[in-house]
Coordinates of C-alpha atoms and ligand atoms in Angstrom, one line a residue:
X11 CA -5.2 -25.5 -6.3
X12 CA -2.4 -25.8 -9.4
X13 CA 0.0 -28.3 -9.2
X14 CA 3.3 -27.6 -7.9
X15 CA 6.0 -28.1 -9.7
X16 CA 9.2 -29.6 -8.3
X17 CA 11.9 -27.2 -9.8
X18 CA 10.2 -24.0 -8.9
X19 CA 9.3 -23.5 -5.1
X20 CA 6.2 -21.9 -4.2
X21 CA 7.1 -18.3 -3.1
X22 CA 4.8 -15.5 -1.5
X23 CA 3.1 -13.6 1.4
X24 CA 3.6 -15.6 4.2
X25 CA 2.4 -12.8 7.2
X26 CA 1.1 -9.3 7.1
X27 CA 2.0 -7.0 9.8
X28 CA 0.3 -3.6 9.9
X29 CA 0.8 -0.4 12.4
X30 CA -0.8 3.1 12.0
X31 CA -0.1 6.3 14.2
X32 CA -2.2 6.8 17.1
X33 CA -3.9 9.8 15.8
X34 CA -6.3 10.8 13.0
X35 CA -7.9 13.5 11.9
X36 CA -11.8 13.4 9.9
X37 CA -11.7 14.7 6.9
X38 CA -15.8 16.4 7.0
X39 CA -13.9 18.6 9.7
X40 CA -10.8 19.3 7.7
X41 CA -13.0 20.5 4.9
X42 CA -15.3 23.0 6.6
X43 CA -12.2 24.0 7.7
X44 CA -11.2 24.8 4.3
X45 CA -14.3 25.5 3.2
X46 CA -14.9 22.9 0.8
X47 CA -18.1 20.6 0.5
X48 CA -18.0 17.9 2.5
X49 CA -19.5 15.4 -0.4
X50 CA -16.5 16.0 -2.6
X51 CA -14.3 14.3 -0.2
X52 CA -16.5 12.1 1.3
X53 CA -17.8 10.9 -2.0
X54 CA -16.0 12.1 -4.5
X55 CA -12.7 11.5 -3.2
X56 CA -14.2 8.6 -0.9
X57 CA -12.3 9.2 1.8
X58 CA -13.3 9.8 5.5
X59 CA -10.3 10.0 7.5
X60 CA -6.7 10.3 7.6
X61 CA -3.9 8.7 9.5
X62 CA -1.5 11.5 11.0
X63 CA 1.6 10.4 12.5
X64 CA 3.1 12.8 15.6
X65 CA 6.4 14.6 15.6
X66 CA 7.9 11.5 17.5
X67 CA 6.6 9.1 14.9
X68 CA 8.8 9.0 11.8
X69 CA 9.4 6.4 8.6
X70 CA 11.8 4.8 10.8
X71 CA 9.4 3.5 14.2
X72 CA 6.1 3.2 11.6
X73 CA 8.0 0.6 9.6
X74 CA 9.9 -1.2 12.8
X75 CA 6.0 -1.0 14.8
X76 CA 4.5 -2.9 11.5
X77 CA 7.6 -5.1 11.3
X78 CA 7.9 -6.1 15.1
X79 CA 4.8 -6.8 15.0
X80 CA 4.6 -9.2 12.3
X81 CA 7.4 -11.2 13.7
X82 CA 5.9 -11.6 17.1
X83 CA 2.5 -12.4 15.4
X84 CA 3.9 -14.6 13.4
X85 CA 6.5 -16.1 15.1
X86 CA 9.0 -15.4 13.1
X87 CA 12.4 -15.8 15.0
X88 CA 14.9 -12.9 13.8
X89 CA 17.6 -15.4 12.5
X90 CA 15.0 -17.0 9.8
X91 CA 15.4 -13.1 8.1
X92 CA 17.9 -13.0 5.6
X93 CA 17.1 -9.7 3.7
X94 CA 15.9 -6.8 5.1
X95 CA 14.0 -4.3 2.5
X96 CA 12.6 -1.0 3.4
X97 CA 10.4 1.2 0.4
X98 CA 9.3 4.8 1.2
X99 CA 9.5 7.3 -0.5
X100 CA 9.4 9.7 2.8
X101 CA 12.7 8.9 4.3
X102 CA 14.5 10.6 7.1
X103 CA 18.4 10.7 5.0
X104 CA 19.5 11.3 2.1
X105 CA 22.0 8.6 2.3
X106 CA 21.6 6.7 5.6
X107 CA 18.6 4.1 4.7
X108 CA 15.6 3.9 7.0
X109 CA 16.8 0.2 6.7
X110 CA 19.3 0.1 8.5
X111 CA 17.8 2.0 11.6
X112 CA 14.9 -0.8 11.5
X113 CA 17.7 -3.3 11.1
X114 CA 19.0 -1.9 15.1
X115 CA 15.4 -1.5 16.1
X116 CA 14.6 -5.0 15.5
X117 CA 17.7 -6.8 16.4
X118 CA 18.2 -8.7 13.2
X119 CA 21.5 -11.0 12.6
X120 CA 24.4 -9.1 10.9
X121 CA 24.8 -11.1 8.3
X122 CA 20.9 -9.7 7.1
X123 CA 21.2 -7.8 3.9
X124 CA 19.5 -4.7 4.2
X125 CA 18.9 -1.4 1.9
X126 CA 16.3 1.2 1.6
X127 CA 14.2 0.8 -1.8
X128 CA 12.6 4.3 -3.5
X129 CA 10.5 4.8 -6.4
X130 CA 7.1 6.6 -5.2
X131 CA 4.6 4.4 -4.3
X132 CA 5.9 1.2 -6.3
X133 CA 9.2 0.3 -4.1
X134 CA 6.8 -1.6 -1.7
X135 CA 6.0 -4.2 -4.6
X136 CA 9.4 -3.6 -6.4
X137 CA 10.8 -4.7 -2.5
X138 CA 8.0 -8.0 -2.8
X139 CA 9.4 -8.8 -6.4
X140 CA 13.1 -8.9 -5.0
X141 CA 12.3 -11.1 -2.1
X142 CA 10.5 -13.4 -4.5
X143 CA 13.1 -13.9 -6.5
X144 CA 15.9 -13.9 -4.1
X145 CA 14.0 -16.9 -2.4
X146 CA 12.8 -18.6 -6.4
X147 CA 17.1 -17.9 -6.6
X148 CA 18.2 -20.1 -4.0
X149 CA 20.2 -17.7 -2.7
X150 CA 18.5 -17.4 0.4
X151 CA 19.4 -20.9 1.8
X152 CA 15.7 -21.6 3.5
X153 CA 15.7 -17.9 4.9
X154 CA 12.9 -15.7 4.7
X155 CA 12.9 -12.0 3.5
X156 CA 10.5 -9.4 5.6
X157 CA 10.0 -6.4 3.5
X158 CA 8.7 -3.2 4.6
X159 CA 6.8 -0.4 3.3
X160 CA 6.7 2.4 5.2
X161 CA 5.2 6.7 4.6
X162 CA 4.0 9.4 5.9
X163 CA 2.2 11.6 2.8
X164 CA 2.8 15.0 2.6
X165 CA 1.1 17.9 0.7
X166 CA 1.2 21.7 1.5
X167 CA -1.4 22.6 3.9
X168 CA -4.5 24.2 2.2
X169 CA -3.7 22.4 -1.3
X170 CA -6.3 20.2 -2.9
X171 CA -3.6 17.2 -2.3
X172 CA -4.2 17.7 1.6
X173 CA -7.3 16.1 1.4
X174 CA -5.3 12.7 0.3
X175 CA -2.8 12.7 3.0
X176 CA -1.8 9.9 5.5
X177 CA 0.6 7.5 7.3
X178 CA 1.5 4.3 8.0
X179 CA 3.3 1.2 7.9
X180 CA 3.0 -2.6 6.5
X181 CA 5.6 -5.5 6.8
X182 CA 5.8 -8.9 4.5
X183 CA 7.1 -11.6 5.7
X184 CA 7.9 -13.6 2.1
X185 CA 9.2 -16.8 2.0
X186 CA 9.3 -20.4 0.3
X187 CA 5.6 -22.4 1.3
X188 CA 3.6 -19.1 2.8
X189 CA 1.1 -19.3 5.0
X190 CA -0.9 -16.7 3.4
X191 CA -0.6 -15.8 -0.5
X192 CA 0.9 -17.6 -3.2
X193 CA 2.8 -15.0 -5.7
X194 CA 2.7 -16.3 -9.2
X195 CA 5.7 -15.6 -11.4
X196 CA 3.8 -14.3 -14.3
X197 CA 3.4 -10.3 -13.7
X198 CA 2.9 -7.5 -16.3
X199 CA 5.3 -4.4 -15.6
X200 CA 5.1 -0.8 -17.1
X201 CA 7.6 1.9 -16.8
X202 CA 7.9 5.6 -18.3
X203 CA 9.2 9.3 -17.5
X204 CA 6.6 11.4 -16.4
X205 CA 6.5 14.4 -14.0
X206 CA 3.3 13.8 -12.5
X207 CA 4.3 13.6 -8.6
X208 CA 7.4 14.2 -7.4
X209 CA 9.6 15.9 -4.3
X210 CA 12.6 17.8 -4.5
X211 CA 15.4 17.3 -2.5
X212 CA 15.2 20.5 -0.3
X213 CA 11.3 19.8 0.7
X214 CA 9.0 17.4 2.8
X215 CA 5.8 18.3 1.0
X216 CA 5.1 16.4 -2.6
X217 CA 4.3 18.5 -5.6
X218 CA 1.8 17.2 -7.4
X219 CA 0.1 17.8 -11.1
X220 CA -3.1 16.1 -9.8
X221 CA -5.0 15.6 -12.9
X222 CA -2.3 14.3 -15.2
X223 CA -1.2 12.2 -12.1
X224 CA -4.8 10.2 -12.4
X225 CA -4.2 10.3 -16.3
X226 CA -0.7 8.3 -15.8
X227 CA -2.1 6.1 -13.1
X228 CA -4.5 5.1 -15.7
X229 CA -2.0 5.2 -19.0
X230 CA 0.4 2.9 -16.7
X231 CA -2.7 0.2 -15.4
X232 CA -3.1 -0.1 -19.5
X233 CA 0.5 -0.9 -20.2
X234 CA 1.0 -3.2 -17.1
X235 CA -2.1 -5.2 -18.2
X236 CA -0.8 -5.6 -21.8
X237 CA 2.4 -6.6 -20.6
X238 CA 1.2 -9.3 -17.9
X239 CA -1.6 -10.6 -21.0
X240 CA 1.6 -10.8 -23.5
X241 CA 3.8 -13.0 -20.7
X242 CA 0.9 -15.4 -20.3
X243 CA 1.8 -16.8 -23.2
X244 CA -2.1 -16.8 -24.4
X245 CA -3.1 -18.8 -21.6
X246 CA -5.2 -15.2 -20.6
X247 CA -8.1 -14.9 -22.6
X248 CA -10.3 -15.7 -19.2
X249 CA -11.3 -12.2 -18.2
X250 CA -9.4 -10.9 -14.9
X251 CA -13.0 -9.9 -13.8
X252 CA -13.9 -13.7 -14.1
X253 CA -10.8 -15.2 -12.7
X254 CA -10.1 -13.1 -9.6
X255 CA -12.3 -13.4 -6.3
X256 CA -10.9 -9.9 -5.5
X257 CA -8.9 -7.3 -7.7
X258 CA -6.5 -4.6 -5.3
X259 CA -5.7 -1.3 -6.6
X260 CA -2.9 0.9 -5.2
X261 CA -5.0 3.7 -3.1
X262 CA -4.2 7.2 -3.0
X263 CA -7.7 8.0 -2.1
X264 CA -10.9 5.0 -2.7
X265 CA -12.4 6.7 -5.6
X266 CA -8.9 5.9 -7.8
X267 CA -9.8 2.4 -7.2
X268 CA -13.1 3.0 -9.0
X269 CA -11.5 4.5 -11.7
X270 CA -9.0 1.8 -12.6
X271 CA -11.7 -1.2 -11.9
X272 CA -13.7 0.8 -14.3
X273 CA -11.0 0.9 -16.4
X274 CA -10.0 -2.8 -16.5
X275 CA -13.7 -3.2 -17.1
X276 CA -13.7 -1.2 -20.4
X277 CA -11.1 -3.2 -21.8
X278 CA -12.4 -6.6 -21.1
X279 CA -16.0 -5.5 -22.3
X280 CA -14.4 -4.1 -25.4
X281 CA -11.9 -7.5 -26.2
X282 CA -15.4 -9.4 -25.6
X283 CA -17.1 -7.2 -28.0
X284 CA -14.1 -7.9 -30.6
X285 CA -14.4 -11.8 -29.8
X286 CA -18.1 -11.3 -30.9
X287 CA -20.0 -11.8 -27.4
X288 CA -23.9 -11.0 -27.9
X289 CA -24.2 -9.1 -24.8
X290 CA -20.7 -6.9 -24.9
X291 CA -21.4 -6.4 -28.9
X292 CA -24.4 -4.9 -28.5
X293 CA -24.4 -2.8 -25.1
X294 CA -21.3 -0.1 -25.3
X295 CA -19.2 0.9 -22.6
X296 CA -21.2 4.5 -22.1
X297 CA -24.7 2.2 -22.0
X298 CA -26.7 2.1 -18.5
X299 CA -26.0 -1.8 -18.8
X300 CA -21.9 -1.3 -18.8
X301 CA -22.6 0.9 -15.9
X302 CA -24.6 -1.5 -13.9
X303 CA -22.4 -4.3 -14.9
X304 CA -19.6 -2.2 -13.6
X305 CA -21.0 -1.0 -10.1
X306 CA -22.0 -4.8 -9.3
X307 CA -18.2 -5.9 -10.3
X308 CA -17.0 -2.9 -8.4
X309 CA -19.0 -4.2 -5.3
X310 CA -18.1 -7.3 -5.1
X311 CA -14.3 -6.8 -6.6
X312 CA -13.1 -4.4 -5.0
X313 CA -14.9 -2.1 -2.9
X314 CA -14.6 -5.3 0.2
X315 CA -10.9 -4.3 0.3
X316 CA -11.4 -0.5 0.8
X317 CA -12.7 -0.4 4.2
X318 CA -9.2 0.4 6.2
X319 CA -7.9 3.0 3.0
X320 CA -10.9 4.9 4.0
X321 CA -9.7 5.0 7.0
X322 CA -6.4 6.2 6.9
X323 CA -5.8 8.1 3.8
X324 CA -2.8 6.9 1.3
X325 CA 0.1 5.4 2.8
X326 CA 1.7 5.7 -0.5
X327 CA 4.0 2.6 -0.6
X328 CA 2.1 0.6 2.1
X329 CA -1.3 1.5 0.0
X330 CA -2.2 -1.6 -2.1
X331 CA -0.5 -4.1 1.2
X332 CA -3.4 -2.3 3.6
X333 CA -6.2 -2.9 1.1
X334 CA -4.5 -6.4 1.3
X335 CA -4.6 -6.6 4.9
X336 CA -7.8 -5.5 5.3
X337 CA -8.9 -8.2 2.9
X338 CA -7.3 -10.6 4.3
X339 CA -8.3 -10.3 7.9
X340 CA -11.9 -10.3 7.0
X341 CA -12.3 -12.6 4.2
X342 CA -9.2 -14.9 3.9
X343 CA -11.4 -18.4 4.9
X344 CA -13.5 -17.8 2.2
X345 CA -11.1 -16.9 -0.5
X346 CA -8.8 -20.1 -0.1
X347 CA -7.8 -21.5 -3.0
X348 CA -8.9 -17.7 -5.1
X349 CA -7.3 -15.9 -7.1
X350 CA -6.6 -11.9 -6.9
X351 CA -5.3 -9.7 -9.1
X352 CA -2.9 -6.9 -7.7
X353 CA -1.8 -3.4 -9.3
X354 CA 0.5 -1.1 -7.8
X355 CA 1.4 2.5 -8.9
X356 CA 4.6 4.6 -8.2
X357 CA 4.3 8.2 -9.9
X358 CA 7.2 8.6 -11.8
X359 CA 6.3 6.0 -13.1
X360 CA 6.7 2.4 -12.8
X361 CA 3.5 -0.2 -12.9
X362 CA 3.2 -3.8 -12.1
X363 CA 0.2 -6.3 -11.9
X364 CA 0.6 -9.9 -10.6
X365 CA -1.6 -12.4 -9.0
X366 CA -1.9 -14.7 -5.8
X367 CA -3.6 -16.9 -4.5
X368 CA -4.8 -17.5 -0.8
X369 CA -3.4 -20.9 0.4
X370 CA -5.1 -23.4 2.9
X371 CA -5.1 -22.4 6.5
X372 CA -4.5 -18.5 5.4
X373 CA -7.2 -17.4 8.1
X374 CA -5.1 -18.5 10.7
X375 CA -2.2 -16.4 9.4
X376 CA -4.1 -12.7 9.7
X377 CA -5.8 -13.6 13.0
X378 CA -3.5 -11.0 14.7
X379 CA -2.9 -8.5 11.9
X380 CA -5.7 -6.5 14.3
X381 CA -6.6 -3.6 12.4
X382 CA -9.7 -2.7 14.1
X383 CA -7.7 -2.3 17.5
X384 CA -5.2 -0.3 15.7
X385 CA -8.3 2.0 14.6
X386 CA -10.0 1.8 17.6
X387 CA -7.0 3.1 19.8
X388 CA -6.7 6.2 17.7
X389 CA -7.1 9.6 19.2
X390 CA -9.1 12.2 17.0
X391 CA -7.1 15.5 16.3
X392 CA -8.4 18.8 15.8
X393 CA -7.5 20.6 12.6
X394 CA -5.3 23.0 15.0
X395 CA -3.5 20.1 16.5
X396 CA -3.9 18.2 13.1
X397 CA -1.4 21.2 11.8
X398 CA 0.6 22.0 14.7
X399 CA 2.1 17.8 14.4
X400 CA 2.2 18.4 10.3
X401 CA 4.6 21.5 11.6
X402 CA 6.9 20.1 13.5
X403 CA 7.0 16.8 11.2
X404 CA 8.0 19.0 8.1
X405 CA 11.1 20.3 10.6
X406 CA 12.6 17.0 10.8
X407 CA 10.3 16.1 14.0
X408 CA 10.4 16.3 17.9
X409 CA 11.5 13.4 20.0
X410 CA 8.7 12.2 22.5
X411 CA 6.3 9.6 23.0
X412 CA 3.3 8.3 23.4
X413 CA 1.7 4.5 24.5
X414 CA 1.1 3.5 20.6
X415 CA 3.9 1.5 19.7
X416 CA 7.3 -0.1 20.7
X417 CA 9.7 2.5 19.5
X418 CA 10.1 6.3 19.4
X419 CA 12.4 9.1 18.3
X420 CA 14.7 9.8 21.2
X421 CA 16.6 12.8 19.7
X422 CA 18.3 14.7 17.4
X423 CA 22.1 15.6 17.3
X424 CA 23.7 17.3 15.0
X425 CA 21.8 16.0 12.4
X426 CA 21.7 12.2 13.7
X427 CA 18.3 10.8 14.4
X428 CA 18.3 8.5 17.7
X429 CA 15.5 5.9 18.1
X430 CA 14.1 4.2 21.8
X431 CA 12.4 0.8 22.3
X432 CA 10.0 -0.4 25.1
X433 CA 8.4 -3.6 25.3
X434 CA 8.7 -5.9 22.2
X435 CA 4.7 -6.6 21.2
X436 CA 3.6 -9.4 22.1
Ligands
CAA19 N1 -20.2 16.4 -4.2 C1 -19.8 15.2 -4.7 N2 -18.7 15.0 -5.5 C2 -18.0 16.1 -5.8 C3 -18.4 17.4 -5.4 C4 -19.5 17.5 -4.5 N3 -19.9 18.7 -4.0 N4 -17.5 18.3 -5.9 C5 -16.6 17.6 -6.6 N5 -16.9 16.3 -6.6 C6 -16.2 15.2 -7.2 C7 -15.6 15.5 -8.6 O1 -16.6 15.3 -9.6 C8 -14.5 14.5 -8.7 O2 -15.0 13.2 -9.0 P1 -14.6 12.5 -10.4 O3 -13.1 12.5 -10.5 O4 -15.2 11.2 -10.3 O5 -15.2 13.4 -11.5 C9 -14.0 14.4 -7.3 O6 -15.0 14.9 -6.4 C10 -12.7 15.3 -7.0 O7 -13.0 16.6 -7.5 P2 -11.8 17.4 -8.2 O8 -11.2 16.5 -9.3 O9 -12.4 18.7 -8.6 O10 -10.8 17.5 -7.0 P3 -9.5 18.3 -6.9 O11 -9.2 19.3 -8.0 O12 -9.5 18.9 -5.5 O13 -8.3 17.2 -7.0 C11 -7.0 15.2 -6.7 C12 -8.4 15.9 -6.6 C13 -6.4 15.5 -8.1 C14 -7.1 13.8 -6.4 C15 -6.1 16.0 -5.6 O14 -6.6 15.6 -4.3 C16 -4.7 15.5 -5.7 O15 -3.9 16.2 -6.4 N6 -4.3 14.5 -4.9 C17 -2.9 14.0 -4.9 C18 -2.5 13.3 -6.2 C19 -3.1 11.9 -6.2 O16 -3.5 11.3 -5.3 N7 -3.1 11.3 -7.5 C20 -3.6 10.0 -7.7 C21 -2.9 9.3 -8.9 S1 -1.1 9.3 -8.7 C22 -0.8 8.1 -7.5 O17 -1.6 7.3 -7.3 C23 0.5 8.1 -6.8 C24 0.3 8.7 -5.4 O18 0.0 7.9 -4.5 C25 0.3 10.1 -5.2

């Protein structure tokens, strides 16, 4: 482990909480459905199911189920939280934050400051960057900041987007000495105007310009990487691909994560082949040997962190934190002490790469993150049903319930949204 050093405290993940709507829908059915072959979304999209939240289930009771959750897993009281952030870019107001329904759901202390954080898929890390610094600031007096990324992905129905749908929810506790991953402050950042993905005021569904959006993804994993090489002050020449036990992309459906590994790979094989390495300088990146070089760093990279995106389709700002928690759960003993390298995405765009590292004892923190039960509990939808709760989500909703979570829409009057709670989890 690095040494600490006494004037800056050691800031990062401390818990993960994760929720996902009770119902999914696989995607092999969805395509015969719509007529396409099955292997294009199974392998070429790499996707096998997706997570479809009900007309009861909004923004609002995904983020408070992943948030209550963390709190009572971790034992968090509610007067330790000192800033409440909320990133979606699905929200149910134009002006009234998500936040501050979450705020009421959970019961936090009024003096908690609390807003709703939007740009695409990135607010979730720009809402982790915040906290960081707000706790590196002092200003949090020994408070802790849970931040909350929460979405339901929308495209029309019979698109070729609709095959990358999904929903869900993930909470971060962040605070001084976590339990689970330390943040380091050095992070690369990339920002630029481009229409690649983007949703109008007057509609629910994203519009998307799929193939340039992959291009920018790409464009914007480039600049980020340049940007966190330059603030390293030359202290990176050790290849990402050496250093990190694990590298997390954000997820709109697996396969993206193979493009950008592969991507990140091209570059370093390319800056070895400039430094005069034997082996880079005389294989190119289109040889068989890059490609086998790249499918065994894919493998052990990258792919292990996959296994619950597959699962449940992108959550858009929750994305990269489920590949986290899904890492974590399963391999967090072994990683102690690792480093892994993080991208996230928004479309828009803005990009940002940083690094962690899993801290003794981390096992212990995602024993009850529990995203197998959350999988197991799920209720496979028809495509008929699967369209009838897309529906009535893109009206606004429909209170109701089910047994999934802790919270529910209640109602809707005159254009107010009203939220129940049952039991707290335990
Ligand atoms: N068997 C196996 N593979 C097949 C196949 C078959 N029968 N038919 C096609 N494929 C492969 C294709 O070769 C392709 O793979 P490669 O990209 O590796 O070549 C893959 O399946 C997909 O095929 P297409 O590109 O033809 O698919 P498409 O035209 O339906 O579009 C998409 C795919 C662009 C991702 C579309 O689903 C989409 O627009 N999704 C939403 C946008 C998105 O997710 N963008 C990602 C970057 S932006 C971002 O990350 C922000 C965000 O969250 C939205």
């Amino acid at each position: 482990m690095r040494e600490q050093s006494p004037l800056r405290p050691r800031v990062g993940i401390d818990r993960i909480g994760l929720y996902l709507p009770g119902y999914a829908l696989a995607l092999d059915e969805l395509a015969r459905a719509r007529d396409v072959p099955v292997d294009k979304i199974l392998l070429g999209l790499g996707a096998q199911k997706m997570a479809v939240a009900p007309p009861w289930e909004d923004t609002v009771t995904l983020g408070a189920n992943a948030a209550a959750r963390v709190l009572a897993s971790g034992r968090v009281a509610r007067e330790e939280i000192g800033l409440l952030l909320v990133a979606t870019e699905t929200a149910v107001d134009h002006a009234k934050p998500v936040s501050i329904f979450v705020h009421e759901l959970l019961e936090l202390p009024s003096n908690c400051r609390t807003f709703e954080l939007k740009h695409a898929c990135y607010s979730g890390t720009a809402g982790v960057m915040i906290a960081s610094d707000w706790i590196r600031s002092g200003a949090a007096r020994g408070r802790k900041a849970l931040v909350v990324a929460t979405d339901i992905a929308r495209y029309d129905l019979r698109s070729s987007a609709e095959f990358t749908q999904g929903a869900g929810a993930v909470a971060l506790v962040v605070s001084e000495s976590p339990r689970l991953l330390e943040l380091d402050p050095v992070t690369g950042v990339y920002a630029s105007n481009v229409y690649d993905f983007w949703r109008p005021l007057d509609r629910r569904e994203a519009l998307v310009d799929g193939k340039y959006s992959l291009d920018c993804y790409l464009a914007a994993l480039d600049g980020a990487l340049d940007d966190y090489r330059s603030g390293l002050n030359g202290a990176g020449s050790i290849p990402l691909t050496a250093r990190c036990a694990a590298l997390l992309y954000h997820t709109p459906f697996p396969k993206m994560a193979h493009k950008a590994h592969l991507r990140l790979l091209e570059r370093e094989w390319n800056e070895a082949a400039r430094r005069g390495d034997e082996y880079a300088s005389r294989f190119s990146t289109g040889s068989p040997e890059f490609a086998q070089a790249a499918e065994q760093s894919y493998a052990a990279l990258v792919e292990p962190a996959l296994g619950l995106a597959r699962l449940t389709g992108n959550t858009y700002t929750a994305s990269l934190y489920v590949c986290l928690a899904w890492l974590a759960e399963r391999r967090a003993r072994e990683l102690v002490g690792r480093e892994v390298g993080l991208f996230s995405y928004g479309s828009g765009c803005c990009a940002e790469f940083f690094s962690g590292r899993f801290v003794d004892g981390s096992a212990a923190a995602t024993a009850e993150i529990g995203a197998a039960e959350l999988l197991e509990r799920r209720r496979e939808l028809s495509v008929a049903e699967y369209e009838s709760f897309m529906r009535e989500g893109a009206q606004g909703g429909t209170p109701g319930r089910d047994d999934t979570g802790f919270c529910h829409l209640a109602a809707v009057r005159d254009h107010k949204r009203f939220y129940e709670r049952s039991a707290w989890p335990r």
